[in-house]
Amino acid sequence: MPGGEMDNGAGTIGGPGGGAPGLAPETLLLRRHFTGENLPQVRAQVEDTAAAAGLGGVRLGEFTLAVSEIAANAVEHAGGQGRLELRRLPHELECRITDNGPGFTPAIPELLPGLTDNCPGRGLWLAHLVTDRLTVTTDMTGAGAEVTLAMRLG
């Protein structure tokens, strides 16, 4: 959302029949537009919101770190801004980060990439390592990317 607006409401996504029988539909917990300038505040909001949704301990720290790495990638490589949506699903917490950058080849390194500027992919590798699910989708026209990461709850 432009200007760093956010929606902290418990907006329900999907409505009746939107999820598996007997399970609550997904709930939007946080929606933010971010830039390099407000990224520290967004990280804190993600951590607070994830904790309130039931993620705790080491898993909370890992999730916050993973979200931070992907958002920082959007700022660095995709025009200095992006959008973040945090949702509570029946059994997991999911964060979707999108941008309007040039897109990229979604290859996650198998091993820790080198520690030089010539070896990209450390943030993506780390996020993949500590989350339960990570997917990357790039717009076919090369205009933007979407990274979705999730941690199981419970």
mmCIF file of C-alpha atoms in Angstrom:
data_model
loop_
_atom_site.group_PDB
_atom_site.id
_atom_site.type_symbol
_atom_site.label_atom_id
_atom_site.label_comp_id
_atom_site.label_asym_id
_atom_site.label_seq_id
_atom_site.Cartn_x
_atom_site.Cartn_y
_atom_site.Cartn_z
ATOM 1 C CA MET A 1 0.000 0.000 0.000
ATOM 2 C CA PRO A 2 1.486 3.379 -0.881
ATOM 3 C CA GLY A 3 2.954 5.520 1.862
ATOM 4 C CA GLY A 4 3.476 2.611 4.255
ATOM 5 C CA GLU A 5 -0.185 2.212 5.055
ATOM 6 C CA MET A 6 -1.102 -1.023 6.714
ATOM 7 C CA ASP A 7 -4.068 -3.199 7.396
ATOM 8 C CA ASN A 8 -3.765 -4.834 10.801
ATOM 9 C CA GLY A 9 -7.365 -5.971 10.752
ATOM 10 C CA ALA A 10 -8.407 -9.568 10.852
ATOM 11 C CA GLY A 11 -9.729 -9.577 7.318
ATOM 12 C CA THR A 12 -10.888 -13.020 6.331
ATOM 13 C CA ILE A 13 -9.864 -14.231 2.903
ATOM 14 C CA GLY A 14 -11.836 -16.824 1.029
ATOM 15 C CA GLY A 15 -15.187 -16.612 2.814
ATOM 16 C CA PRO A 16 -17.472 -19.639 3.104
ATOM 17 C CA GLY A 17 -16.023 -22.693 1.447
ATOM 18 C CA GLY A 18 -12.669 -20.901 1.132
ATOM 19 C CA GLY A 19 -10.744 -23.549 3.069
ATOM 20 C CA ALA A 20 -10.753 -27.223 3.919
ATOM 21 C CA PRO A 21 -13.817 -28.494 5.804
ATOM 22 C CA GLY A 22 -13.546 -27.849 9.534
ATOM 23 C CA LEU A 23 -10.590 -25.479 9.178
ATOM 24 C CA ALA A 24 -10.681 -21.727 9.475
ATOM 25 C CA PRO A 25 -10.096 -19.858 6.225
ATOM 26 C CA GLU A 26 -6.938 -17.840 5.883
ATOM 27 C CA THR A 27 -6.782 -14.566 7.794
ATOM 28 C CA LEU A 28 -4.872 -11.514 6.632
ATOM 29 C CA LEU A 29 -2.820 -10.305 9.600
ATOM 30 C CA LEU A 30 -0.618 -7.604 8.093
ATOM 31 C CA ARG A 31 -0.321 -5.808 4.771
ATOM 32 C CA ARG A 32 2.504 -3.328 4.246
ATOM 33 C CA HIS A 33 4.262 -1.433 1.501
ATOM 34 C CA PHE A 34 7.944 -1.196 2.382
ATOM 35 C CA THR A 35 11.070 0.673 1.349
ATOM 36 C CA GLY A 36 14.593 0.696 2.709
ATOM 37 C CA GLU A 37 13.568 3.554 4.962
ATOM 38 C CA ASN A 38 10.768 1.745 6.798
ATOM 39 C CA LEU A 39 12.168 -1.806 6.610
ATOM 40 C CA PRO A 40 13.238 -1.887 10.300
ATOM 41 C CA GLN A 41 9.688 -0.990 11.402
ATOM 42 C CA VAL A 42 8.191 -3.583 9.056
ATOM 43 C CA ARG A 43 10.535 -6.272 10.473
ATOM 44 C CA ALA A 44 9.375 -5.409 14.002
ATOM 45 C CA GLN A 45 5.715 -5.548 12.930
ATOM 46 C CA VAL A 46 6.225 -8.944 11.275
ATOM 47 C CA GLU A 47 7.869 -10.293 14.438
ATOM 48 C CA ASP A 48 5.134 -8.922 16.727
ATOM 49 C CA THR A 49 2.343 -10.142 14.442
ATOM 50 C CA ALA A 50 3.902 -13.614 14.019
ATOM 51 C CA ALA A 51 4.296 -13.930 17.793
ATOM 52 C CA ALA A 52 0.658 -12.947 18.339
ATOM 53 C CA ALA A 53 -0.349 -15.576 15.749
ATOM 54 C CA GLY A 54 1.347 -18.320 17.769
ATOM 55 C CA LEU A 55 4.874 -18.560 16.403
ATOM 56 C CA GLY A 56 7.460 -18.521 19.173
ATOM 57 C CA GLY A 57 11.011 -19.206 20.250
ATOM 58 C CA VAL A 58 13.638 -20.028 17.670
ATOM 59 C CA ARG A 59 11.005 -20.496 14.967
ATOM 60 C CA LEU A 60 9.847 -16.894 15.453
ATOM 61 C CA GLY A 61 13.394 -15.621 15.070
ATOM 62 C CA GLU A 62 14.003 -17.742 11.982
ATOM 63 C CA PHE A 63 10.768 -16.629 10.339
ATOM 64 C CA THR A 64 11.504 -12.960 11.059
ATOM 65 C CA LEU A 65 15.032 -13.371 9.670
ATOM 66 C CA ALA A 66 13.760 -15.078 6.509
ATOM 67 C CA VAL A 67 11.140 -12.383 5.864
ATOM 68 C CA SER A 68 13.751 -9.701 6.501
ATOM 69 C CA GLU A 69 16.197 -11.239 4.015
ATOM 70 C CA ILE A 70 13.598 -11.494 1.240
ATOM 71 C CA ALA A 71 12.289 -7.962 1.845
ATOM 72 C CA ALA A 72 15.854 -6.609 1.849
ATOM 73 C CA ASN A 73 16.423 -8.361 -1.501
ATOM 74 C CA ALA A 74 13.391 -6.562 -2.938
ATOM 75 C CA VAL A 75 14.742 -3.220 -1.719
ATOM 76 C CA GLU A 76 18.244 -3.912 -3.060
ATOM 77 C CA HIS A 77 17.432 -5.584 -6.375
ATOM 78 C CA ALA A 78 13.897 -4.524 -7.330
ATOM 79 C CA GLY A 79 13.680 -0.766 -7.298
ATOM 80 C CA GLY A 80 13.875 -0.022 -3.587
ATOM 81 C CA GLN A 81 10.407 -1.151 -2.543
ATOM 82 C CA GLY A 82 7.983 -4.035 -2.249
ATOM 83 C CA ARG A 83 4.754 -5.280 -0.715
ATOM 84 C CA LEU A 84 4.334 -7.744 2.124
ATOM 85 C CA GLU A 85 1.280 -9.721 3.196
ATOM 86 C CA LEU A 86 1.291 -11.913 6.289
ATOM 87 C CA ARG A 87 -1.472 -14.504 6.621
ATOM 88 C CA ARG A 88 -2.518 -17.050 9.194
ATOM 89 C CA LEU A 89 -3.509 -20.294 7.478
ATOM 90 C CA PRO A 90 -5.055 -23.237 9.341
ATOM 91 C CA HIS A 91 -1.676 -24.844 10.116
ATOM 92 C CA GLU A 92 0.953 -22.310 9.140
ATOM 93 C CA LEU A 93 1.970 -18.686 8.989
ATOM 94 C CA GLU A 94 2.618 -17.466 5.443
ATOM 95 C CA CYS A 95 4.321 -14.315 4.189
ATOM 96 C CA ARG A 96 4.126 -13.215 0.552
ATOM 97 C CA ILE A 97 6.573 -10.565 -0.652
ATOM 98 C CA THR A 98 6.105 -9.052 -4.105
ATOM 99 C CA ASP A 99 7.934 -6.416 -6.100
ATOM 100 C CA ASN A 100 7.959 -4.787 -9.528
ATOM 101 C CA GLY A 101 11.657 -5.349 -10.190
ATOM 102 C CA PRO A 102 13.255 -6.964 -13.226
ATOM 103 C CA GLY A 103 12.537 -10.494 -11.998
ATOM 104 C CA PHE A 104 15.194 -13.140 -11.551
ATOM 105 C CA THR A 105 15.905 -16.791 -12.187
ATOM 106 C CA PRO A 106 14.517 -18.514 -9.103
ATOM 107 C CA ALA A 107 17.489 -20.790 -8.401
ATOM 108 C CA ILE A 108 18.142 -21.488 -4.741
ATOM 109 C CA PRO A 109 21.763 -22.509 -4.151
ATOM 110 C CA GLU A 110 22.244 -25.989 -2.623
ATOM 111 C CA LEU A 111 25.212 -24.889 -0.526
ATOM 112 C CA LEU A 112 26.034 -21.642 1.213
ATOM 113 C CA PRO A 113 26.997 -19.181 -1.512
ATOM 114 C CA GLY A 114 30.416 -17.539 -1.235
ATOM 115 C CA LEU A 115 30.928 -14.484 0.881
ATOM 116 C CA THR A 116 31.827 -12.130 -1.945
ATOM 117 C CA ASP A 117 29.659 -9.756 -3.963
ATOM 118 C CA ASN A 118 30.144 -12.048 -6.973
ATOM 119 C CA CYS A 119 28.201 -14.861 -5.275
ATOM 120 C CA PRO A 120 24.556 -13.780 -4.958
ATOM 121 C CA GLY A 121 21.798 -15.771 -3.320
ATOM 122 C CA ARG A 122 22.764 -15.829 0.357
ATOM 123 C CA GLY A 123 19.471 -14.289 1.547
ATOM 124 C CA LEU A 124 17.357 -16.634 -0.563
ATOM 125 C CA TRP A 125 19.466 -19.610 0.551
ATOM 126 C CA LEU A 126 19.086 -18.660 4.216
ATOM 127 C CA ALA A 127 15.322 -18.109 3.920
ATOM 128 C CA HIS A 128 14.966 -21.511 2.229
ATOM 129 C CA LEU A 129 17.057 -23.156 4.938
ATOM 130 C CA VAL A 130 15.047 -21.897 7.931
ATOM 131 C CA THR A 131 11.451 -21.974 6.601
ATOM 132 C CA ASP A 132 9.176 -24.944 6.028
ATOM 133 C CA ARG A 133 8.071 -23.749 2.592
ATOM 134 C CA LEU A 134 9.517 -21.253 0.137
ATOM 135 C CA THR A 135 8.404 -20.646 -3.440
ATOM 136 C CA VAL A 136 9.553 -18.098 -5.987
ATOM 137 C CA THR A 137 7.429 -16.958 -8.907
ATOM 138 C CA THR A 138 8.705 -14.539 -11.510
ATOM 139 C CA ASP A 139 6.439 -12.676 -13.909
ATOM 140 C CA MET A 140 6.844 -14.174 -17.388
ATOM 141 C CA THR A 141 7.453 -10.695 -18.821
ATOM 142 C CA GLY A 142 10.319 -10.158 -16.368
ATOM 143 C CA ALA A 143 8.408 -7.491 -14.439
ATOM 144 C CA GLY A 144 8.397 -8.471 -10.809
ATOM 145 C CA ALA A 145 8.733 -11.431 -8.519
ATOM 146 C CA GLU A 146 6.773 -13.037 -5.717
ATOM 147 C CA VAL A 147 8.413 -14.968 -2.893
ATOM 148 C CA THR A 148 6.171 -16.893 -0.520
ATOM 149 C CA LEU A 149 7.555 -18.392 2.655
ATOM 150 C CA ALA A 150 5.826 -20.213 5.477
ATOM 151 C CA MET A 151 6.354 -21.793 8.877
ATOM 152 C CA ARG A 152 4.152 -24.494 10.396
ATOM 153 C CA LEU A 153 2.364 -23.569 13.590
ATOM 154 C CA GLY A 154 2.030 -25.838 16.580
#
